[in-house]
PDB file of C-alpha atoms in Angstrom:
ATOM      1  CA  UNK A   1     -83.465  36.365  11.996  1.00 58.00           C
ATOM      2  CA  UNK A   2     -80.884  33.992  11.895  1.00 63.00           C
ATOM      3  CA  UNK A   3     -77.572  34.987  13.017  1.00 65.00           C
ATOM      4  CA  UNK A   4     -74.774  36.072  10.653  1.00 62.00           C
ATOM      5  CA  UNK A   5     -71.135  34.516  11.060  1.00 63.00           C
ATOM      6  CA  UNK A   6     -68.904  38.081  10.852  1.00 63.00           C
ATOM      7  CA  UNK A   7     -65.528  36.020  11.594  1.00 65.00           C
ATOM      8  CA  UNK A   8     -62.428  37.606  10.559  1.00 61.00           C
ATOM      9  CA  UNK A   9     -58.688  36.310  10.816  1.00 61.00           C
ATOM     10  CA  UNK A  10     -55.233  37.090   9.648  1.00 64.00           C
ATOM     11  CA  UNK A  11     -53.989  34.411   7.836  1.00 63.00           C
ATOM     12  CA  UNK A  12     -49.959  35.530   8.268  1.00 70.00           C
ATOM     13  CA  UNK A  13     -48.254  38.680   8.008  1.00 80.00           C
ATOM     14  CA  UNK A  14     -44.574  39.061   6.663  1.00 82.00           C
ATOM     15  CA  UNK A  15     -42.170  41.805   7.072  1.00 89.00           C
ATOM     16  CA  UNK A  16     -39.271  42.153   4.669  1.00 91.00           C
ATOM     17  CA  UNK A  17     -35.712  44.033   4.842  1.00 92.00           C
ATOM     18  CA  UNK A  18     -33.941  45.123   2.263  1.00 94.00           C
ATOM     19  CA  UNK A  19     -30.674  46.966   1.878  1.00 94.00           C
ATOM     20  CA  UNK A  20     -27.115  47.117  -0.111  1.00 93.00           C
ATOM     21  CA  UNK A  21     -24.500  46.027   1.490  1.00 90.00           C
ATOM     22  CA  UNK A  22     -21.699  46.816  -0.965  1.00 89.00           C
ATOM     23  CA  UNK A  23     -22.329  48.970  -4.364  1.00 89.00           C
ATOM     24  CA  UNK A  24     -22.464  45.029  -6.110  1.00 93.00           C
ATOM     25  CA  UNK A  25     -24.489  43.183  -2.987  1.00 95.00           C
ATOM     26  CA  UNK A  26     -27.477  43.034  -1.998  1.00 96.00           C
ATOM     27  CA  UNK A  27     -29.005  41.526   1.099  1.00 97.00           C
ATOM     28  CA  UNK A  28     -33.041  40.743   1.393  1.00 96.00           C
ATOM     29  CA  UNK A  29     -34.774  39.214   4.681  1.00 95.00           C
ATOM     30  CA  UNK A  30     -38.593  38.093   5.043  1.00 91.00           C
ATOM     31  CA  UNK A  31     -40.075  36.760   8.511  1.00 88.00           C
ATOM     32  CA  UNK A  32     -43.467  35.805   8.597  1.00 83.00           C
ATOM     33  CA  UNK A  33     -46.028  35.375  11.210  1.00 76.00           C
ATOM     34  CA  UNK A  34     -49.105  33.313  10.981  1.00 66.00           C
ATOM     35  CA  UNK A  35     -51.600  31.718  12.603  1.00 60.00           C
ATOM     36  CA  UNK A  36     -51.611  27.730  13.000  1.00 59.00           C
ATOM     37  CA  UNK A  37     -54.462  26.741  11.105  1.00 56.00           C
ATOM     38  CA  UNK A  38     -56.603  23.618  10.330  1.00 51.00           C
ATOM     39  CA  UNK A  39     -58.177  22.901   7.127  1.00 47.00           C
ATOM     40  CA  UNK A  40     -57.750  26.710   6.459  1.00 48.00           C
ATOM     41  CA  UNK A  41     -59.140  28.341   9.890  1.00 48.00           C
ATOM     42  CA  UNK A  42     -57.631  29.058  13.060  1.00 49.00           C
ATOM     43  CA  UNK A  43     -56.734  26.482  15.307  1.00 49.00           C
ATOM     44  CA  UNK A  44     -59.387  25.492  18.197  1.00 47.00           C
ATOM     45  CA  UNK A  45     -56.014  24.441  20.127  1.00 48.00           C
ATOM     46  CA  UNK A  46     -53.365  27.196  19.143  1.00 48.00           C
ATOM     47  CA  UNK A  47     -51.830  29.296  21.891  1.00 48.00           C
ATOM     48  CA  UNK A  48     -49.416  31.049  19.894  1.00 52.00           C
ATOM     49  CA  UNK A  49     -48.789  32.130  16.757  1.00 54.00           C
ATOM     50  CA  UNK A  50     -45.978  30.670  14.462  1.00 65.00           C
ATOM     51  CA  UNK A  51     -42.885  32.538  13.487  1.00 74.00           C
ATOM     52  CA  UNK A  52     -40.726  31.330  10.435  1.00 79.00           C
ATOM     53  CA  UNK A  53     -38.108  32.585   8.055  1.00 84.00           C
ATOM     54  CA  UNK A  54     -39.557  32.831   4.674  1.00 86.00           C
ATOM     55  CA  UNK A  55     -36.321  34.327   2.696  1.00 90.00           C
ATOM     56  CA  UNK A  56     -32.797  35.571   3.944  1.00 93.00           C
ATOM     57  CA  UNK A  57     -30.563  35.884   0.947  1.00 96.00           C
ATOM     58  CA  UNK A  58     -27.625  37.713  -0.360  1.00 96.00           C
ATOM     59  CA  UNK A  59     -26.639  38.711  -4.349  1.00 97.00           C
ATOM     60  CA  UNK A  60     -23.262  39.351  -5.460  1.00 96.00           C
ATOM     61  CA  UNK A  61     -23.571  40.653  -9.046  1.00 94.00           C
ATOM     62  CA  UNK A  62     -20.155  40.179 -10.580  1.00 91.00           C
ATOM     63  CA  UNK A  63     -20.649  41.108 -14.018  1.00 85.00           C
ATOM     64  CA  UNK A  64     -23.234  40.248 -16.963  1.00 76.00           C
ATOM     65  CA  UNK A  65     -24.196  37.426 -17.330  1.00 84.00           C
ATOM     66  CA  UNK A  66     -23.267  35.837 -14.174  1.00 93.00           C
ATOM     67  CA  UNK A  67     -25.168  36.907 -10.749  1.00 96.00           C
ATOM     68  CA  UNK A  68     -24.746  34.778  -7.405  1.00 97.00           C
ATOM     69  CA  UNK A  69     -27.117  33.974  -4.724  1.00 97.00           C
ATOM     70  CA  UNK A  70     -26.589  32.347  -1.315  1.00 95.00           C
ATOM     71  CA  UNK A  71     -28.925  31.845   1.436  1.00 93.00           C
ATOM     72  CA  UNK A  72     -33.261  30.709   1.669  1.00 91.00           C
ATOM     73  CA  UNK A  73     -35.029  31.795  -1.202  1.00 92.00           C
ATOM     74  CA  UNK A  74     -37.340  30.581  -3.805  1.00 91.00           C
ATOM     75  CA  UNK A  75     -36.000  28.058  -6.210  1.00 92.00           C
ATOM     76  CA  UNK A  76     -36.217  28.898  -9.805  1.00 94.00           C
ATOM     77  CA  UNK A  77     -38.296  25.419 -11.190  1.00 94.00           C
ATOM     78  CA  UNK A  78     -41.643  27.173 -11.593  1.00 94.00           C
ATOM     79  CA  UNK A  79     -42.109  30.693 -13.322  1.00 93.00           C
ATOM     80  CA  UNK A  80     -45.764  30.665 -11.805  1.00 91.00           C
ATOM     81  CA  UNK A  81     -44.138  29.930  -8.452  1.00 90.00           C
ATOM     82  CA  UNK A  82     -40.687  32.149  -8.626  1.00 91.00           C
ATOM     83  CA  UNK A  83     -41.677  34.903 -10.296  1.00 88.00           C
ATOM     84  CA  UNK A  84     -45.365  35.764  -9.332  1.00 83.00           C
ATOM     85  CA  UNK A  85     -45.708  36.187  -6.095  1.00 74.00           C
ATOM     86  CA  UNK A  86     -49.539  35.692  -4.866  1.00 73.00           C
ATOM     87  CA  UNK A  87     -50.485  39.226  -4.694  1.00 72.00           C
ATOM     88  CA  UNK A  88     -49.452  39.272  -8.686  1.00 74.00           C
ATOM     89  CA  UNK A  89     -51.703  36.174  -9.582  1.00 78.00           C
ATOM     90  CA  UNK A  90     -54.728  36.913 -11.559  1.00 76.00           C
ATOM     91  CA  UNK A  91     -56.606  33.743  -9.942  1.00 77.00           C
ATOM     92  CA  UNK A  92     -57.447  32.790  -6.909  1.00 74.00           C
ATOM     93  CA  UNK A  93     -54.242  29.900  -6.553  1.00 81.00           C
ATOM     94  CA  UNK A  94     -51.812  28.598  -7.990  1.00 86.00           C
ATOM     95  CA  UNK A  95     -52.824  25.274 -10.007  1.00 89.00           C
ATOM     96  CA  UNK A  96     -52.805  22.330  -7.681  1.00 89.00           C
ATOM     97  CA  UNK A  97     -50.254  20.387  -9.170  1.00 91.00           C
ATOM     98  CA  UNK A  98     -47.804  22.976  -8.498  1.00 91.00           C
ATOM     99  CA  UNK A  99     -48.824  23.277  -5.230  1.00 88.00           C
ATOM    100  CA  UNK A 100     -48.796  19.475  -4.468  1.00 89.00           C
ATOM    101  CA  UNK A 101     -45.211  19.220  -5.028  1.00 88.00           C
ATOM    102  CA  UNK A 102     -44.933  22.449  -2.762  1.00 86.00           C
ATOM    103  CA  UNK A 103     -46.648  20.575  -0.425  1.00 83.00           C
ATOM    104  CA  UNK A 104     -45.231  17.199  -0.978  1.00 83.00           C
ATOM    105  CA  UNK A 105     -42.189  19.330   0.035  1.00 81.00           C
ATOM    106  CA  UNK A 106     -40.345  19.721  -2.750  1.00 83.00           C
ATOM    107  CA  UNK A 107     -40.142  23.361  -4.063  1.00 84.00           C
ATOM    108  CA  UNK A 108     -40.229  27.070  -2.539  1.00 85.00           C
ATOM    109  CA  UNK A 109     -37.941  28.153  -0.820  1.00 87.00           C
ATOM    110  CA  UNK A 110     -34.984  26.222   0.069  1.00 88.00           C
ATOM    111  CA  UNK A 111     -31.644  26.905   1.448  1.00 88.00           C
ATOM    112  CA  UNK A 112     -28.948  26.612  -1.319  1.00 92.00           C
ATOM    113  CA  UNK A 113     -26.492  28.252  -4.095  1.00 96.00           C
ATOM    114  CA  UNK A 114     -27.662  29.684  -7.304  1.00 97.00           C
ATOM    115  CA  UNK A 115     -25.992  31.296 -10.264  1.00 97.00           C
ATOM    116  CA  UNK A 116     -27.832  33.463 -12.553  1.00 96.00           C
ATOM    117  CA  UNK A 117     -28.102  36.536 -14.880  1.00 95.00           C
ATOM    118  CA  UNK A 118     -29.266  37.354 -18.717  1.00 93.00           C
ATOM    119  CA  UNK A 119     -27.944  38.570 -21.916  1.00 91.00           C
ATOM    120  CA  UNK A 120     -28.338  39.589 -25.325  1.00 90.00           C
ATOM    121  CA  UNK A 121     -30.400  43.120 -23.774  1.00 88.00           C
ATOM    122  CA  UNK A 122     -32.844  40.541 -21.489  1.00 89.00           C
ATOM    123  CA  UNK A 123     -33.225  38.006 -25.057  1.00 94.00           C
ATOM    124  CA  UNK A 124     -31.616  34.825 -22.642  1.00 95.00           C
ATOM    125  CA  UNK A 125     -31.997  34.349 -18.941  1.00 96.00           C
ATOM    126  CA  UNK A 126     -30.580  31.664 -16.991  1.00 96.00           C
ATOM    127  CA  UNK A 127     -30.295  29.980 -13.568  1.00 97.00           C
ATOM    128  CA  UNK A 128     -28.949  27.275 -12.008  1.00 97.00           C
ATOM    129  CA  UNK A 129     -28.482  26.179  -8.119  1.00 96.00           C
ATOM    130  CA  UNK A 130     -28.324  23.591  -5.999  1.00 94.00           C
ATOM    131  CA  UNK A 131     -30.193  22.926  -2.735  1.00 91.00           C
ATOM    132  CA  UNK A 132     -30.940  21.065   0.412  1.00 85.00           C
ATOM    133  CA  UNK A 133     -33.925  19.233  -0.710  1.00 74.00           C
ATOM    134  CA  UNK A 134     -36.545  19.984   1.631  1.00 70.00           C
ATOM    135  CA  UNK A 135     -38.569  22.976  -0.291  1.00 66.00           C
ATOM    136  CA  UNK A 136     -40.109  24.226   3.738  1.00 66.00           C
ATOM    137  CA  UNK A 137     -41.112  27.568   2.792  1.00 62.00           C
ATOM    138  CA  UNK A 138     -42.556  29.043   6.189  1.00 60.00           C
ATOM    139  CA  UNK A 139     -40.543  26.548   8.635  1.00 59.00           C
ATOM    140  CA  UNK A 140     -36.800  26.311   9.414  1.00 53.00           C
ATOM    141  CA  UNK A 141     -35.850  23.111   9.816  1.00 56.00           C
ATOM    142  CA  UNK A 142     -32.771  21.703   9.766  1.00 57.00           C
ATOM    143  CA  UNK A 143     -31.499  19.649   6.157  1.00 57.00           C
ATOM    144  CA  UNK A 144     -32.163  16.327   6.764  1.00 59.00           C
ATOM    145  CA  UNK A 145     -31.354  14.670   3.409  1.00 61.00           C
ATOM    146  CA  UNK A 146     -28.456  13.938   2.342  1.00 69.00           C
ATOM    147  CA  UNK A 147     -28.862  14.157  -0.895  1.00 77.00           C
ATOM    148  CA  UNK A 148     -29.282  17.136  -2.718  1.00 86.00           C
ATOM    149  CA  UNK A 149     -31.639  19.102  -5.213  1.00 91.00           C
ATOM    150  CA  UNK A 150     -30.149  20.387  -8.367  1.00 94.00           C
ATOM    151  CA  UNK A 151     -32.738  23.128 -10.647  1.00 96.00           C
ATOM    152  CA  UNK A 152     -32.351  24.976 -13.088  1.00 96.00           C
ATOM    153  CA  UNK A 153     -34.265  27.312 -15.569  1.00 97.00           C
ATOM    154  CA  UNK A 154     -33.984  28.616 -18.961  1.00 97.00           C
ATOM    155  CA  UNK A 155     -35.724  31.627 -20.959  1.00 97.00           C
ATOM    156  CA  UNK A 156     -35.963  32.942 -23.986  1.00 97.00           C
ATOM    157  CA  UNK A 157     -38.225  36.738 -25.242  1.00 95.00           C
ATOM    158  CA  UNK A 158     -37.277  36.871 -28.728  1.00 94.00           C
ATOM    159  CA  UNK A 159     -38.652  40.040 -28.757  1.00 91.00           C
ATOM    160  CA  UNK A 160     -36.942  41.871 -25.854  1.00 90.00           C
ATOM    161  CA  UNK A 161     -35.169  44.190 -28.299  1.00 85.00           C
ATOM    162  CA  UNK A 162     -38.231  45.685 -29.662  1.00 87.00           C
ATOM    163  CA  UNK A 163     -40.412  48.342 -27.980  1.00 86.00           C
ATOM    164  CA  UNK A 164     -44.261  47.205 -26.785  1.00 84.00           C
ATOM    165  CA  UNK A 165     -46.117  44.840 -24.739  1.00 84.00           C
ATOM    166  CA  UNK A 166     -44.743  41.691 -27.391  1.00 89.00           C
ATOM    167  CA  UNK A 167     -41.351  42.684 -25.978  1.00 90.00           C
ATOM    168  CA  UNK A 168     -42.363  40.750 -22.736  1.00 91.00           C
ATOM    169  CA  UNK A 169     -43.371  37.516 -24.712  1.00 94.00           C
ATOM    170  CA  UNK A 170     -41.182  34.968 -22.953  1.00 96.00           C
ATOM    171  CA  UNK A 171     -40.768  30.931 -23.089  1.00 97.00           C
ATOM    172  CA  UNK A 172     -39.134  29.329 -20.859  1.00 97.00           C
ATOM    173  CA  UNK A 173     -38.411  25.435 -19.349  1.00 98.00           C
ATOM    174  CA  UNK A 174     -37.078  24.612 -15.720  1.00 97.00           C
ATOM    175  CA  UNK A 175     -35.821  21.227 -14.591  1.00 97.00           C
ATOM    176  CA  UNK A 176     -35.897  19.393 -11.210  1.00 96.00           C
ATOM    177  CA  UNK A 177     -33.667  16.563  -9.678  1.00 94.00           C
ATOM    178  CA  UNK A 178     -33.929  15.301  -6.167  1.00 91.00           C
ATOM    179  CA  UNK A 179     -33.311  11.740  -4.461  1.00 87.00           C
ATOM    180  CA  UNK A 180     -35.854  12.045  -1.891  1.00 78.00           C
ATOM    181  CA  UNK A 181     -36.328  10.332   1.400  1.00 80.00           C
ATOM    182  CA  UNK A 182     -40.060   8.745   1.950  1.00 83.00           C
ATOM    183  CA  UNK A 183     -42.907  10.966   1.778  1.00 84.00           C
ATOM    184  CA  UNK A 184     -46.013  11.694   0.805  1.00 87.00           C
ATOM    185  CA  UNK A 185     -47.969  13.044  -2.250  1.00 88.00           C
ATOM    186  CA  UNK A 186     -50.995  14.413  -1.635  1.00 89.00           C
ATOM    187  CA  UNK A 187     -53.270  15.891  -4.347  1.00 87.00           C
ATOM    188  CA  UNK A 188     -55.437  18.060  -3.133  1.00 83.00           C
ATOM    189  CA  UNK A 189     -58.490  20.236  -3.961  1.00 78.00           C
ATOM    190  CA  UNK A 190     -57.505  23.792  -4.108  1.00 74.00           C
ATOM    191  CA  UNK A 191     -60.295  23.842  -1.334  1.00 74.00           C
ATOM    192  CA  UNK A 192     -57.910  21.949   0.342  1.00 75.00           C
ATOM    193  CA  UNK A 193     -60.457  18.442  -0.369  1.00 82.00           C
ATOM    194  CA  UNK A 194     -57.916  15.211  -0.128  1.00 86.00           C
ATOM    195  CA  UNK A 195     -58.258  14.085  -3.443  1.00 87.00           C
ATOM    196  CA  UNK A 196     -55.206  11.022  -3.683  1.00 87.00           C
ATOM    197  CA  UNK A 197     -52.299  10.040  -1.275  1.00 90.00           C
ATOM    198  CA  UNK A 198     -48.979   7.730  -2.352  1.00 89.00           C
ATOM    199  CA  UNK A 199     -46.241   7.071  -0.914  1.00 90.00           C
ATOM    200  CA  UNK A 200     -43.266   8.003  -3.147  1.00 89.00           C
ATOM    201  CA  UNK A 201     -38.981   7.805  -2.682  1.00 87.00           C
ATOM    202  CA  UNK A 202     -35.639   7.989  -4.371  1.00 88.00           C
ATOM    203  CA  UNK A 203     -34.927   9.689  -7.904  1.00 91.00           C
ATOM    204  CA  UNK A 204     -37.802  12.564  -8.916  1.00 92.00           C
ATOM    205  CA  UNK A 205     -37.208  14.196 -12.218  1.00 96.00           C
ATOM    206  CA  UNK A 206     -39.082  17.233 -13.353  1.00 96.00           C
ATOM    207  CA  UNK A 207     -39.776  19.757 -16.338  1.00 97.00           C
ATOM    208  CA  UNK A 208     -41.759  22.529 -16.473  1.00 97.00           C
ATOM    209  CA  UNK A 209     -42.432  24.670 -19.375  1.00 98.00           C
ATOM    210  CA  UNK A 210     -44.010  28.040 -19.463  1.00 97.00           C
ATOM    211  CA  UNK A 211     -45.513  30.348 -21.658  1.00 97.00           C
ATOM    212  CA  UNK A 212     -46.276  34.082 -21.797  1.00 95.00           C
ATOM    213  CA  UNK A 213     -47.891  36.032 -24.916  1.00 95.00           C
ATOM    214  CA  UNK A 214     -49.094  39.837 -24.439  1.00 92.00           C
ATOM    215  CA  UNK A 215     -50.737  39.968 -27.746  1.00 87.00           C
ATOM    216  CA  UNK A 216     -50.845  43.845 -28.249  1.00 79.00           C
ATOM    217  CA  UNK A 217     -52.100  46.299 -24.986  1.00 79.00           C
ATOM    218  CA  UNK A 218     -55.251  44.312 -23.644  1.00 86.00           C
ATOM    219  CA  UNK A 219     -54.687  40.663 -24.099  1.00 91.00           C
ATOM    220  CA  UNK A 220     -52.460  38.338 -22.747  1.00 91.00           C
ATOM    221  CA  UNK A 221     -52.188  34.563 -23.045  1.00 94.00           C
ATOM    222  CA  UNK A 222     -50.424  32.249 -20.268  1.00 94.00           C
ATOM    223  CA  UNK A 223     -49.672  28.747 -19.607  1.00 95.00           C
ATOM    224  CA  UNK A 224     -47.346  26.456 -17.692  1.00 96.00           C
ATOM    225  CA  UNK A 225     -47.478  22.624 -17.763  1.00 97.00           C
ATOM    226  CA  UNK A 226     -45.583  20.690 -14.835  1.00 96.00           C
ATOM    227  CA  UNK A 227     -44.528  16.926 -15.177  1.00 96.00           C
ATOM    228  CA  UNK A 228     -42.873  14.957 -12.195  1.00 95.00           C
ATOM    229  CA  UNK A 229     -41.742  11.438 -12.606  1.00 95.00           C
ATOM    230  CA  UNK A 230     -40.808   9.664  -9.475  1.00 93.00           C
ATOM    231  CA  UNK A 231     -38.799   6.611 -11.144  1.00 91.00           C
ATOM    232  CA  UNK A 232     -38.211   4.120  -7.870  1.00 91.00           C
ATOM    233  CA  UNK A 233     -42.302   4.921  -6.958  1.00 89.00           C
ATOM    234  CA  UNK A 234     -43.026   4.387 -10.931  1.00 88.00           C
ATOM    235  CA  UNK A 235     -45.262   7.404 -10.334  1.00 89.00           C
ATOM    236  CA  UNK A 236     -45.993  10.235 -12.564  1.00 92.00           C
ATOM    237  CA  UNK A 237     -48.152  13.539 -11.756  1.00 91.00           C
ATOM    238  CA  UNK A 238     -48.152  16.594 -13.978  1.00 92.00           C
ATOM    239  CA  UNK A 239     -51.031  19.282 -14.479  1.00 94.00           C
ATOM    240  CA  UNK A 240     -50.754  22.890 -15.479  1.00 94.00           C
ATOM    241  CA  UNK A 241     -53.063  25.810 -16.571  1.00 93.00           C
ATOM    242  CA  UNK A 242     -53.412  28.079 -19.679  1.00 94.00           C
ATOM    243  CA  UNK A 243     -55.347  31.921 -19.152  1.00 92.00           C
ATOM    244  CA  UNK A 244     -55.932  33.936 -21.560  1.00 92.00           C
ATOM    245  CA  UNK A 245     -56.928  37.683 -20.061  1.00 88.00           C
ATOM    246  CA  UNK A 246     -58.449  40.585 -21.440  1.00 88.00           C
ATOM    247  CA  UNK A 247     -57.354  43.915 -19.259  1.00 81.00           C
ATOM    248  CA  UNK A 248     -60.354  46.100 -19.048  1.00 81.00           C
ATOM    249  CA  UNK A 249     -57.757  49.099 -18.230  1.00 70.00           C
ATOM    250  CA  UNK A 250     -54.350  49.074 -18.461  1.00 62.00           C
TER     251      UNK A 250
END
């Protein structure tokens, strides 16, 4: 019999805090642990584990519509990325050109100041920061560009007044602006197979539209398209995906 390969490993591990700080603020705090890995597995040459601060952010809510946020956090460009954390994906990843441009770095969580809130009973939503630029989710380095990333989202359920699943039917577009310093793109598998490498710099401009449709109790339809134009490379990269579900229970 040939033998079986049993390995296990834990990829990372987070711990979060949460807490109010005043009846209007409130204060959240994620550290993560993980494992140095290469190509997806532990390192053959890692002592020690890494240790990172994922999130640390405060929100003031001063009165509808208009909510502030300081701190490291998760930029709002991307509904897939912002506002579905992995353990609420219904695939395996995220689509890979959403995370080339977190890998690139250029979104997650960066250190900045955001304004936000909603309106209209939850009809409008809207947010709008600026940032350091350098989109490290699970490393804390220091800014070094001087230039800075401005986002900002905007969403619309014109059904959010209505009872039912089609309340939740939401459409929404975020925009990205950064003047980066040289780096570069990667496209990858999401096996994590090289696919194509360039070398981009200066303005990036980005949109990213999104789609959700719960079409009664069991099905539900979702999409989200990402373009990036990187005008002083005169390169473009954009992908997305569309899913449409059928819940088995619910």
């Amino acid at each position: 019999n040939k033998p079986v390969s049993n390995d296990f490993f834990l990829r990372r591990a987070r711990l979060d805090f949460s807490g109010t700080v005043t009846k209007k603020t409130e204060l959240f705090v994620e550290i993560e642990g993980a494992v140095p890995t290469t190509s997806g597995a532990p390192s053959a040459t890692a002592t020690q584990s890494d240790f990172a601060l994922v999130e640390a952010k405060l929100t003031h809510k001063f009165a509808d519509p208009f909510q502030v946020r300081l701190g490291k956090f998760l930029t709002p460009f991307s509904n897939e990325n912002t506002f579905r954390g992995s353990r609420a994906l219904d695939t395996a990843e995220r689509y890979a050109a959403l995370n080339t441009l977190i890998g690139l770095p250029a979104l997650d969580t960066q250190t900045g100041l955001m304004t936000f809130g909603q309106w209209a009973k939850g009809r409008y939503a809207y947010y709008a920061g600026v940032f350091n630029g350098n989109g490290r989710q699970g490393d804390n380095y220091r800014d070094n560009n001087s230039q800075k990333n401005l986002q900002g989202r905007f969403a619309w359920k014109p059904l959010a007044a209505i009872k039912g699943p089609m309340s939740n039917m939401s459409f929404g577009l975020g925009v990205d602006w950064d003047r980066e310093l040289g780096q570069t793109l990667t496209l990858k598998t999401l096996g994590g197979t090289t696919m194509n490498t360039m070398n981009v710099q200066g303005d990036r401009l980005g949109f990213s539209p999104d789609v959700f449709v719960p079409v009664g109790k069991w099905l539900e339809i979702r999409g989200e398209a990402l373009f990036e134009h990187f005008n002083d490379s005169r390169a473009d990269m954009y992908g997305g995906f569309g899913q449409v579900m059928w819940n088995i229970f619910k």
